Short mmCIF file of C-alpha atoms and ligand atoms in Angstrom, two decimals:
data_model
loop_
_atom_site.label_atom_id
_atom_site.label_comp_id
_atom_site.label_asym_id
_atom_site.label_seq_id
_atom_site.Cartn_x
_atom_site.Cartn_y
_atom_site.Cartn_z
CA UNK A 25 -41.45 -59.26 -42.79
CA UNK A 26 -45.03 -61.33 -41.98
CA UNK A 27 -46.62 -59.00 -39.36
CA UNK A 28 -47.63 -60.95 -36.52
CA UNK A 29 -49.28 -57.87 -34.58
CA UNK A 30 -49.90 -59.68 -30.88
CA UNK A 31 -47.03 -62.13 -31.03
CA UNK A 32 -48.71 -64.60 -33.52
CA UNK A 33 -48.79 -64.27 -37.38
CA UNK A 34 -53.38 -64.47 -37.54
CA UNK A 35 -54.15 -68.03 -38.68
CA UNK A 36 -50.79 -69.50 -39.09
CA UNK A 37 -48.47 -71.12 -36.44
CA UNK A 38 -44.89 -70.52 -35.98
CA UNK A 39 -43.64 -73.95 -37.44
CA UNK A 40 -45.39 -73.06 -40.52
CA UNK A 41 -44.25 -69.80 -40.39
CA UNK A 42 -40.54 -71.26 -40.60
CA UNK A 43 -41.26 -73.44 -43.36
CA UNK A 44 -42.55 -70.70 -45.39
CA UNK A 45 -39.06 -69.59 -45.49
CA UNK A 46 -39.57 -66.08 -43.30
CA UNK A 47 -36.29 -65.16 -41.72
CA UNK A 48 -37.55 -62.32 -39.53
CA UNK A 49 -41.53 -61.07 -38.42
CA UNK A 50 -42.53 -57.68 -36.77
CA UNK A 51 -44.57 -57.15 -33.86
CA UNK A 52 -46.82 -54.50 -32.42
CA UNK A 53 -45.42 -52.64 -29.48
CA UNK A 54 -48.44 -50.90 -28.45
CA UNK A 55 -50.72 -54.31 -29.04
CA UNK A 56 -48.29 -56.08 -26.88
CA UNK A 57 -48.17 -53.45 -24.30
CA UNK A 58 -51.65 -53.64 -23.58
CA UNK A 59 -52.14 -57.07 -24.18
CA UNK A 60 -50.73 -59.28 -22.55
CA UNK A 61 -48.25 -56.46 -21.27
CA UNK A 62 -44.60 -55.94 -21.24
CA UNK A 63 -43.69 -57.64 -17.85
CA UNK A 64 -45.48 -61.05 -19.12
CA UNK A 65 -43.33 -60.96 -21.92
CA UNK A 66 -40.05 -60.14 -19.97
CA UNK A 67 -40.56 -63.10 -17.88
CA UNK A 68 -40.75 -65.65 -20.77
CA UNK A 69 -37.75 -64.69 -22.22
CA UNK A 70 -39.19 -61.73 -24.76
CA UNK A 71 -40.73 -62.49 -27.38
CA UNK A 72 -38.94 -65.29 -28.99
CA UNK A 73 -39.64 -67.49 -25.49
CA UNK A 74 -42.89 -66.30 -25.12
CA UNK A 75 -43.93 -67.27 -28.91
CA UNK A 76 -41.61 -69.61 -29.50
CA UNK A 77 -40.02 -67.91 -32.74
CA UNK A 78 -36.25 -68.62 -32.93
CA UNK A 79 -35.51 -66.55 -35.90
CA UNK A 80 -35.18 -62.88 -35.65
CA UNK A 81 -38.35 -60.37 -34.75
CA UNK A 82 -38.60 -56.41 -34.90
CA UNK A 83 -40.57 -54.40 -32.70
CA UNK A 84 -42.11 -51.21 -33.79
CA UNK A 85 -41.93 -48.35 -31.67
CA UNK A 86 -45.86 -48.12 -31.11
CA UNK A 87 -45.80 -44.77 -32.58
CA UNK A 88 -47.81 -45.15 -35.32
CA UNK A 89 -50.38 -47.23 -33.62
CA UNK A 90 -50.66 -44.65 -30.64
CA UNK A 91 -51.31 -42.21 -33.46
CA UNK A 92 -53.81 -44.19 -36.03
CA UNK A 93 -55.38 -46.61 -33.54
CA UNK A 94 -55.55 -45.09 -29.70
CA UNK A 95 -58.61 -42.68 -29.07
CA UNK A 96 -58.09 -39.23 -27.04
CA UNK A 97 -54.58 -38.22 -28.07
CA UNK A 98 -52.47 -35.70 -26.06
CA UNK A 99 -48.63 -34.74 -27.46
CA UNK A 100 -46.19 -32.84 -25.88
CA UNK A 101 -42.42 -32.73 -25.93
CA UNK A 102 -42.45 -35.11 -23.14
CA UNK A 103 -44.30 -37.61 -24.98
CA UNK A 104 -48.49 -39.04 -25.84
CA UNK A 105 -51.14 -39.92 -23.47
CA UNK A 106 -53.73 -42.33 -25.04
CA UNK A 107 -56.54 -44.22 -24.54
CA UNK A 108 -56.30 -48.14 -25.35
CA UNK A 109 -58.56 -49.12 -27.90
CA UNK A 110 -59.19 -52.17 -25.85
CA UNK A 111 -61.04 -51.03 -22.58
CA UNK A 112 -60.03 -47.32 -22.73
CA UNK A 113 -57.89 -46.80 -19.88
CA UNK A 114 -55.43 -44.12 -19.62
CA UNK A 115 -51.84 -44.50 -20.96
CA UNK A 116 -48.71 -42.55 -21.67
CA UNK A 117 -45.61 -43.14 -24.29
CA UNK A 118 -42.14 -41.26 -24.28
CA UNK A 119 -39.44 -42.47 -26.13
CA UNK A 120 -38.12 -44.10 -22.71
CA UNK A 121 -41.14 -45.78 -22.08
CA UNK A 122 -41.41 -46.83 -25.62
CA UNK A 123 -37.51 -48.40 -25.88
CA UNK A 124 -38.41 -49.79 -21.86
CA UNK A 125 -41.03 -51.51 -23.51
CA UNK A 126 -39.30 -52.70 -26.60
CA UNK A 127 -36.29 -54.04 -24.45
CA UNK A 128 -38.01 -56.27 -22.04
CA UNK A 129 -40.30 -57.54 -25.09
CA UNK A 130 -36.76 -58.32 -26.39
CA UNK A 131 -36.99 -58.27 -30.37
CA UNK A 132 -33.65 -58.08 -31.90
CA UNK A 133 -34.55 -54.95 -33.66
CA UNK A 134 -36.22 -52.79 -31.95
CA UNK A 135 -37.53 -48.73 -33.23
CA UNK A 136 -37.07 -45.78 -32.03
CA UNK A 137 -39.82 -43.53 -30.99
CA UNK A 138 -41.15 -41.48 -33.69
CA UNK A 139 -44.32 -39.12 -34.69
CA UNK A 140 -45.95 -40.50 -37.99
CA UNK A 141 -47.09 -36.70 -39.06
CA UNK A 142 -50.89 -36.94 -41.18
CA UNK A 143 -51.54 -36.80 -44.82
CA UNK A 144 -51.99 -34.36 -46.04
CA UNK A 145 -50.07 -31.52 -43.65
CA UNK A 146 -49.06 -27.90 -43.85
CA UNK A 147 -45.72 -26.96 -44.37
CA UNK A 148 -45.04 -25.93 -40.66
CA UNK A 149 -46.85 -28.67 -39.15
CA UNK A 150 -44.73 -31.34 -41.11
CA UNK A 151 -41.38 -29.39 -40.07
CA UNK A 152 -42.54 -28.89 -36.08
CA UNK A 153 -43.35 -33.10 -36.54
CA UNK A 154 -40.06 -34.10 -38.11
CA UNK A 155 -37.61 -31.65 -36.01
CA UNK A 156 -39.88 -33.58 -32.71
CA UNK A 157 -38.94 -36.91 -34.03
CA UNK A 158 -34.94 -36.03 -34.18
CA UNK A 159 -35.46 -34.77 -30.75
CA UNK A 160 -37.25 -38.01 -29.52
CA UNK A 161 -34.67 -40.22 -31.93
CA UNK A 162 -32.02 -38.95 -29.57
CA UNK A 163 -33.97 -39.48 -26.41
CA UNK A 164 -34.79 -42.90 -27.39
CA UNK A 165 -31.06 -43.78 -28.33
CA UNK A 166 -29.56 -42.63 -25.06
CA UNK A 167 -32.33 -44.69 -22.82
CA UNK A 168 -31.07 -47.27 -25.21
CA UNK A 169 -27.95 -46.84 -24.45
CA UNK A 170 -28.45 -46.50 -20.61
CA UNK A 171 -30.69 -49.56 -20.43
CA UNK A 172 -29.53 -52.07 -23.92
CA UNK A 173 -27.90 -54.14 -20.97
CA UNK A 174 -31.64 -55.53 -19.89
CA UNK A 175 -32.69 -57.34 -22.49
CA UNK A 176 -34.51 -60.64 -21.33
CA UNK A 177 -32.95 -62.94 -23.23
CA UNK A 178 -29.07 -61.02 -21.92
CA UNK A 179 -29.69 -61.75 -17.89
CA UNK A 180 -29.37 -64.50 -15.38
CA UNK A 181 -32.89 -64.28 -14.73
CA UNK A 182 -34.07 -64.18 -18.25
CA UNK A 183 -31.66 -67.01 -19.07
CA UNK A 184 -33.45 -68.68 -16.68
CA UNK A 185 -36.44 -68.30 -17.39
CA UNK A 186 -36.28 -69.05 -21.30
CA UNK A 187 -34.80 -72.19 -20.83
CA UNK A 188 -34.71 -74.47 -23.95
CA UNK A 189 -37.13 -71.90 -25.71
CA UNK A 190 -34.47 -69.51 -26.22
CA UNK A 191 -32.29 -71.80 -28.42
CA UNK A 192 -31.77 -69.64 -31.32
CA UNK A 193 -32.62 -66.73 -30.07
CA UNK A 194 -30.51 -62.99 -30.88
CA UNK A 195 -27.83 -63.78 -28.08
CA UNK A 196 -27.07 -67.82 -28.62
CA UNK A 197 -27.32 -66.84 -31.95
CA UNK A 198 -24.51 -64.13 -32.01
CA UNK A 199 -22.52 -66.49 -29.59
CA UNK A 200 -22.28 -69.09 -32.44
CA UNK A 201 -21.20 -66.67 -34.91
CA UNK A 202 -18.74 -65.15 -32.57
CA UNK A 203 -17.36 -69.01 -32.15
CA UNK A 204 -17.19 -69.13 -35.74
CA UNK A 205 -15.15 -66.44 -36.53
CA UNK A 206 -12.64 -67.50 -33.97
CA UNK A 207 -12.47 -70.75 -35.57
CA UNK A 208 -11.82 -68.91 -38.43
CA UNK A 209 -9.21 -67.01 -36.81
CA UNK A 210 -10.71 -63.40 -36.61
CA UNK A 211 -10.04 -61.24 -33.49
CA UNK A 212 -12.66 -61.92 -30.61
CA UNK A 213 -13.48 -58.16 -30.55
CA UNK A 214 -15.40 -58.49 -33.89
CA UNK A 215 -19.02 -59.35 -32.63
CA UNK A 216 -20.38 -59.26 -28.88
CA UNK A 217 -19.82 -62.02 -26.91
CA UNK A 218 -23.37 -63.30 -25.23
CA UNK A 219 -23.06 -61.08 -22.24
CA UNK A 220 -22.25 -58.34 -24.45
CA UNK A 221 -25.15 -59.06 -27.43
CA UNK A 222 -27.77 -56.73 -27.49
CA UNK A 223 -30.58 -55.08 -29.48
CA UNK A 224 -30.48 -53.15 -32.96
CA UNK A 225 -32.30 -49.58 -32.21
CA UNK A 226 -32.74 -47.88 -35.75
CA UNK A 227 -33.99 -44.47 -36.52
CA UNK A 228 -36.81 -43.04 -38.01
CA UNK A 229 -37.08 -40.35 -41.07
CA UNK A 230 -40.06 -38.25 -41.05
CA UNK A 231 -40.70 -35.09 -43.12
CA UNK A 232 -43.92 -35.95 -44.94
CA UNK A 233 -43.90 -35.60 -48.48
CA UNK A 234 -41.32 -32.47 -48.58
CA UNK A 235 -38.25 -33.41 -50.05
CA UNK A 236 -36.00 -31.09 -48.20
CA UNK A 237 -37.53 -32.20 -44.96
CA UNK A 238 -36.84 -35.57 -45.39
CA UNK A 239 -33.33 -34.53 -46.34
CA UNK A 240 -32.87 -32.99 -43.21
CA UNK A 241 -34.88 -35.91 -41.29
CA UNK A 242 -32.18 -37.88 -42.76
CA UNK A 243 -29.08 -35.83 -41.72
CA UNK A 244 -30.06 -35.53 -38.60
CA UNK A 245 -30.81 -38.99 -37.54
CA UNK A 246 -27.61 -40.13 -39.29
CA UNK A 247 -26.11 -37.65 -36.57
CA UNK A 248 -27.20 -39.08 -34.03
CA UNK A 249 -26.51 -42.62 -35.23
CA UNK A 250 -28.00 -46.36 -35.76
CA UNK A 251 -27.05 -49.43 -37.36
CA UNK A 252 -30.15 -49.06 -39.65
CA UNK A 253 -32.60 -46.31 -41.15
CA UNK A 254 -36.54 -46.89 -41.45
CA UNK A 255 -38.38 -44.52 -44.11
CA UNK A 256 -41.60 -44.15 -41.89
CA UNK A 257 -44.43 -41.81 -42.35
CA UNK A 258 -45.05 -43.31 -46.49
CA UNK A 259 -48.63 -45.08 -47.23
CA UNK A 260 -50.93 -43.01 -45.11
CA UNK A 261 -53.38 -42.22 -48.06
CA UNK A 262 -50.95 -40.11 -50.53
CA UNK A 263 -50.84 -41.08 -54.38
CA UNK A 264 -48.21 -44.11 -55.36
CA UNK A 265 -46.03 -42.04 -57.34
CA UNK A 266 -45.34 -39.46 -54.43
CA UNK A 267 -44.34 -42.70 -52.22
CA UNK A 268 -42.19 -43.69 -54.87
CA UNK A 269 -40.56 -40.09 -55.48
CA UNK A 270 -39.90 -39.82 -51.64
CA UNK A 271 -38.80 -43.15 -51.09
CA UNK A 272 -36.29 -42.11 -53.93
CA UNK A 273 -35.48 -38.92 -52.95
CA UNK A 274 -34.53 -40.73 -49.00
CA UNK A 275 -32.63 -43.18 -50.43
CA UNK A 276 -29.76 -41.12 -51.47
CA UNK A 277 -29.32 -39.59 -48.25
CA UNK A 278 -29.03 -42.78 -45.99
CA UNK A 279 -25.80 -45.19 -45.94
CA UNK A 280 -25.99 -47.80 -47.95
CA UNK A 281 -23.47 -50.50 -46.01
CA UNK A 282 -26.90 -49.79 -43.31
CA UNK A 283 -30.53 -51.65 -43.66
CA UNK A 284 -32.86 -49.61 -44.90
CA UNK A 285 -36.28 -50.40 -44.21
CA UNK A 286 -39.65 -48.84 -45.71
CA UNK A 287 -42.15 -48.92 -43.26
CA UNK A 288 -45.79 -50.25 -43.71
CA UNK A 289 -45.40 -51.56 -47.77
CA UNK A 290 -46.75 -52.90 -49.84
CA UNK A 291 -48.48 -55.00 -52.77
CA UNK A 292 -46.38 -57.50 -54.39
CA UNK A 293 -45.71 -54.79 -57.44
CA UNK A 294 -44.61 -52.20 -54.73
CA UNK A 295 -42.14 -54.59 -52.91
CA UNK A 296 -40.10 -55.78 -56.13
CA UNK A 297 -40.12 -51.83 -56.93
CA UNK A 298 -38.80 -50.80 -53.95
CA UNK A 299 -36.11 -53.33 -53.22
CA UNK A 300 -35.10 -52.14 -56.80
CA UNK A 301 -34.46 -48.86 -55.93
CA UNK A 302 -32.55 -49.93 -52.66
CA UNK A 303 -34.82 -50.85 -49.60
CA UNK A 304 -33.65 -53.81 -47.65
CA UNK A 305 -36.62 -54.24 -45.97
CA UNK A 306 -40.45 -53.90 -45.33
CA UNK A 307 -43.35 -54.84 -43.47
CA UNK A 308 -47.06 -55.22 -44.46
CA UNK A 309 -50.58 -56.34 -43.09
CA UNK A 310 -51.74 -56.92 -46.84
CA UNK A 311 -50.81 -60.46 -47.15
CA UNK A 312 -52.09 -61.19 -43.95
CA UNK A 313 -55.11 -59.03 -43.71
CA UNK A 314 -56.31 -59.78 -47.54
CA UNK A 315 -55.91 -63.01 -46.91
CA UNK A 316 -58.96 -63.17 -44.18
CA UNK A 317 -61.01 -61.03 -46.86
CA UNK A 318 -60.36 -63.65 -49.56
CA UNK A 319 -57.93 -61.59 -51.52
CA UNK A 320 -55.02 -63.79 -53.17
CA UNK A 321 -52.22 -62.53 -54.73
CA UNK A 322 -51.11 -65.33 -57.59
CA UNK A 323 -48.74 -65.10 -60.67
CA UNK A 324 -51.60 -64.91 -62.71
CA UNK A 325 -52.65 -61.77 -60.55
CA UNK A 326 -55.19 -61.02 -57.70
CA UNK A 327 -58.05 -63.57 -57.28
CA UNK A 328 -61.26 -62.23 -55.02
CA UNK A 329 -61.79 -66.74 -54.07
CA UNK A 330 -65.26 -65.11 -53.06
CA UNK A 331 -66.20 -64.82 -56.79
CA UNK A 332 -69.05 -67.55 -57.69
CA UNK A 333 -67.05 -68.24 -61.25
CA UNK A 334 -64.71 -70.41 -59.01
CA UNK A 335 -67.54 -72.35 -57.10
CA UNK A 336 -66.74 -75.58 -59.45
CA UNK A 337 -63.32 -74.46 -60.23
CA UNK A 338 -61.21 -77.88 -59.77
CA UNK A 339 -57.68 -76.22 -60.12
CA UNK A 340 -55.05 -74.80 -57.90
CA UNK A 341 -55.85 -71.05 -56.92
CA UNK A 342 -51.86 -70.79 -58.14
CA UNK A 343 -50.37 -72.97 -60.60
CA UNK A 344 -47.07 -71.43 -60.28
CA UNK A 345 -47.36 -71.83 -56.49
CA UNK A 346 -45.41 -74.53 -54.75
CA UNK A 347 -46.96 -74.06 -51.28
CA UNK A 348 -49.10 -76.76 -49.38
CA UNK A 349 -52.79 -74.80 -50.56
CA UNK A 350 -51.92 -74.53 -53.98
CA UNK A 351 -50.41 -78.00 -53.89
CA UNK A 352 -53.70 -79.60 -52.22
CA UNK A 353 -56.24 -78.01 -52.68
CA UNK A 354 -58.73 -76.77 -55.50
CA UNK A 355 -60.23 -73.41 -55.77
CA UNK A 356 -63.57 -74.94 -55.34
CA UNK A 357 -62.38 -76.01 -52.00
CA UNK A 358 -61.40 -72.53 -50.87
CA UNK A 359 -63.74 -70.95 -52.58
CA UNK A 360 -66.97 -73.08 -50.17
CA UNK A 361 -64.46 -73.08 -47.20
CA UNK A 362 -64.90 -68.89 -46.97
CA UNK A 363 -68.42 -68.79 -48.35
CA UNK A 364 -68.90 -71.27 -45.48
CA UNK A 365 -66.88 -68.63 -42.95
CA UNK A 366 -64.81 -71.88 -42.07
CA UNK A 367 -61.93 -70.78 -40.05
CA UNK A 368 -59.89 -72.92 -41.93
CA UNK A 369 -60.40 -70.44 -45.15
CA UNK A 370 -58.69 -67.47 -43.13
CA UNK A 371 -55.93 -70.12 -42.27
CA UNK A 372 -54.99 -71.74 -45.38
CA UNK A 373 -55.85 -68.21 -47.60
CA UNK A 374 -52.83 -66.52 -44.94
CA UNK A 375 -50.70 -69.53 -45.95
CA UNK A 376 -50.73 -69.09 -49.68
CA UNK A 377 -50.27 -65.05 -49.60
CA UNK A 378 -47.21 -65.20 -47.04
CA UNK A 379 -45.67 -67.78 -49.64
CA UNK A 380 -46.31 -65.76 -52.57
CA UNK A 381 -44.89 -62.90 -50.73
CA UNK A 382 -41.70 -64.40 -49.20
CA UNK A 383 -41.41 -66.11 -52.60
CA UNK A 384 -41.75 -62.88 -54.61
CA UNK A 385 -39.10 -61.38 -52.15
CA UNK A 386 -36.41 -64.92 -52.74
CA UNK A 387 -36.92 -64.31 -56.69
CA UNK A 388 -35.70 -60.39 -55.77
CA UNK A 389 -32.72 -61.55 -54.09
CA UNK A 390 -31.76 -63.85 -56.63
CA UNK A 391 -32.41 -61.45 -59.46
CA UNK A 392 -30.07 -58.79 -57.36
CA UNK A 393 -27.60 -61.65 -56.43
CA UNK A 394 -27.47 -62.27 -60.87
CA UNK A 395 -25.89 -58.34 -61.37
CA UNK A 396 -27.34 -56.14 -63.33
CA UNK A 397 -28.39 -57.74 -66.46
CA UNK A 398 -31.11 -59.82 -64.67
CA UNK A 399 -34.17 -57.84 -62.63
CA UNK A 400 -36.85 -59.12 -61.67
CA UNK A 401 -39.52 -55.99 -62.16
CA UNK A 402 -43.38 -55.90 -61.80
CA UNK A 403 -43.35 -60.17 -61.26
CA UNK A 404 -41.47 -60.36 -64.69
CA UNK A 405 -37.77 -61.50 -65.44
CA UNK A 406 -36.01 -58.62 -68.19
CA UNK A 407 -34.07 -61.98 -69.01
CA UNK A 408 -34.53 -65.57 -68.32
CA UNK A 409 -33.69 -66.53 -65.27
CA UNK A 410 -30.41 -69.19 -65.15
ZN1 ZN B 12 -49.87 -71.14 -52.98
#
């Protein structure tokens, strides 16, 4: 999933986006909260009217930002007060006020509120944080519950509102597939009609880098119950191989027939590795954010286009790539446009790593659609592919 922090992927607009073949992007609660606010949003339609962005979007549950990014923290059971990085006013997140803001932004999955515990933790610390995230996972699923009903894009008024924006969005969407499986002659009560289509909430396993307490993070939030399980609380500073023993120790304790989604990953390398193992999903600012800094991921490995050696370089930063860049335009080109700080560097460098990325991710899918005998691991086929 691109991240597209404050409604809008940096650099790159949404038609582009689309043609780069992403299905779904995240945003930011907390960003979006603050900026331009959740009542702006609502009254567009969510997010998909407000950004125009028919395919699907998940929210986070601002969590994690109120924890890494916010200055002047205060946690309780209620909930966290905060000050906004932006102009430092006061502000407070439960997990009500975290799913109220998720439903009127309107993202088709949305997160439930959770406590990203720091790395490294004591042993008590990391048990107090996970057993307060089951607590808050159930708080968050019965607002949810109460208030799934007021999603923007599921009321007169919203419907309104969005007008033609909303074509495509979660609810028309589900309409058409609930049309098509009567056509198809399955019973009606098989997917929500459009009054009745709402958000995904998932849940959130905590439990730090303890393998029993991720166990138990896991049993309990498959308790209370959600259509899909993120692994959050992985790639805040711990060594690679711990990531990848808790990812794998997580794994075998959530459903597979659910979406399981690894939170905040990774390089190209990691991805392929973890949707090996059994993640269905992930998010990461590293395209993105390298991108800006001139860091390219390519077949051929990582390219720093800041590097003088490619100041009279005539070829394509990729050869393997089919995107527009690599298809246009020379290294030498890319190279002066962010020695130059042209804007259009950050732009075109964004374009390039979201295609290698949502490329990397269409050769996993093929490799796991092939069986067993064909896997696509660290960028390299164990077979020709067919
Ligand atoms: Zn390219």
């Amino acid at each position: 999933m691109p991240v597209g922090t404050v409604a809008s992927v940096k650099g790159v607009p949404q038609e582009i986006v689309e043609e780069l073949g992403a299905q779904i992007i995240l945003g930011n609660t907390y960003h979006l909260y603050l900026r331009p606010g959740v009542e702006t949003v609502r009254k567009m339609g969510g997010l998909h009217g407000f950004m125009s962005w028919h395919r699907a979007i998940l929210t986070d549950s601002g969590g994690f930002q109120v924890f890494s990014l916010s200055e002047l923290r205060k946690l309780t059971e209620e909930g966290v007060t905060f000050r906004s990085h932006l102009d430092g006013s006061s502000h407070f997140f439960s997990p009500e006020s975290a799913m109220e803001a998720q439903i009127g932004l309107g993202a088709d999955i949305i997160m439930a509120f959770d406590e990203c515990t720091e790395y490294p933790a004591h042993q008590s610390r990391l048990r107090e944080s996970m057993e307060l995230t089951a607590r808050w996972a159930a708080r968050s699923k019965k607002y949810f519950e109460d208030y799934k009903h007021e999603v923007p894009w599921n009321t007169a008024s919203g419907k309104n509102l969005v007008g033609t924006a909303a074509i495509g969005c979660a609810g028309e969407r589900q309409l058409a597939t609930a049309a098509e499986l009567r056509s198809a002659g399955q019973p009606k009560a098989a997917v929500p009609t459009g009054s009745e289509a709402t958000q995904s909430l998932f849940g959130i396993i905590q439990g730090g880098m303890d393998r029993a307490l991720r166990k138990e993070s896991a049993e309990r939030t498959i308790e209370i119950g959600f259509p899909g399980y993120a692994i959050g609380g992985l790639s805040v500073g711990e060594p690679r191989e711990v990531t990848r023993e808790i990812v794998e120790s997580t794994l075998e304790h959530l459903p597979k027939e659910r979406p399981r989604y690894l939170m905040g990953v990774g390089t190209p390398e990691e991805i392929i590795e973890y949707a090996n193992l059994g993640i269905d999903m992930m998010d990461c600012v590293l395209p993105t954010r390298a991108a800006r800094h001139g860091l390219l991921f390519t077949s051929e490995g990582k390219v720093s286009i800041k590097q003088a050696r490619y100041a009279q370089d005539p070829g394509p930063l990729d050869p393997k790539c089919a995107c527009r860049v690599c298809q246009r335009y020379s290294r030498a080109y890319l190279r002066h446009l962010y020695a130059s700080n042209e804007v259009l560097a950050q732009v075109l460098n964004t374009i390039h790593n979201l295609s290698f990325y949502l490329d990397t991710m269409r050769r996993v899918r093929h490799s796991i659609s092939l069986g067993e005998e064909y896997r696509f691991l660290s960028g390299v086929w164990s077979r020709p592919a067919p």
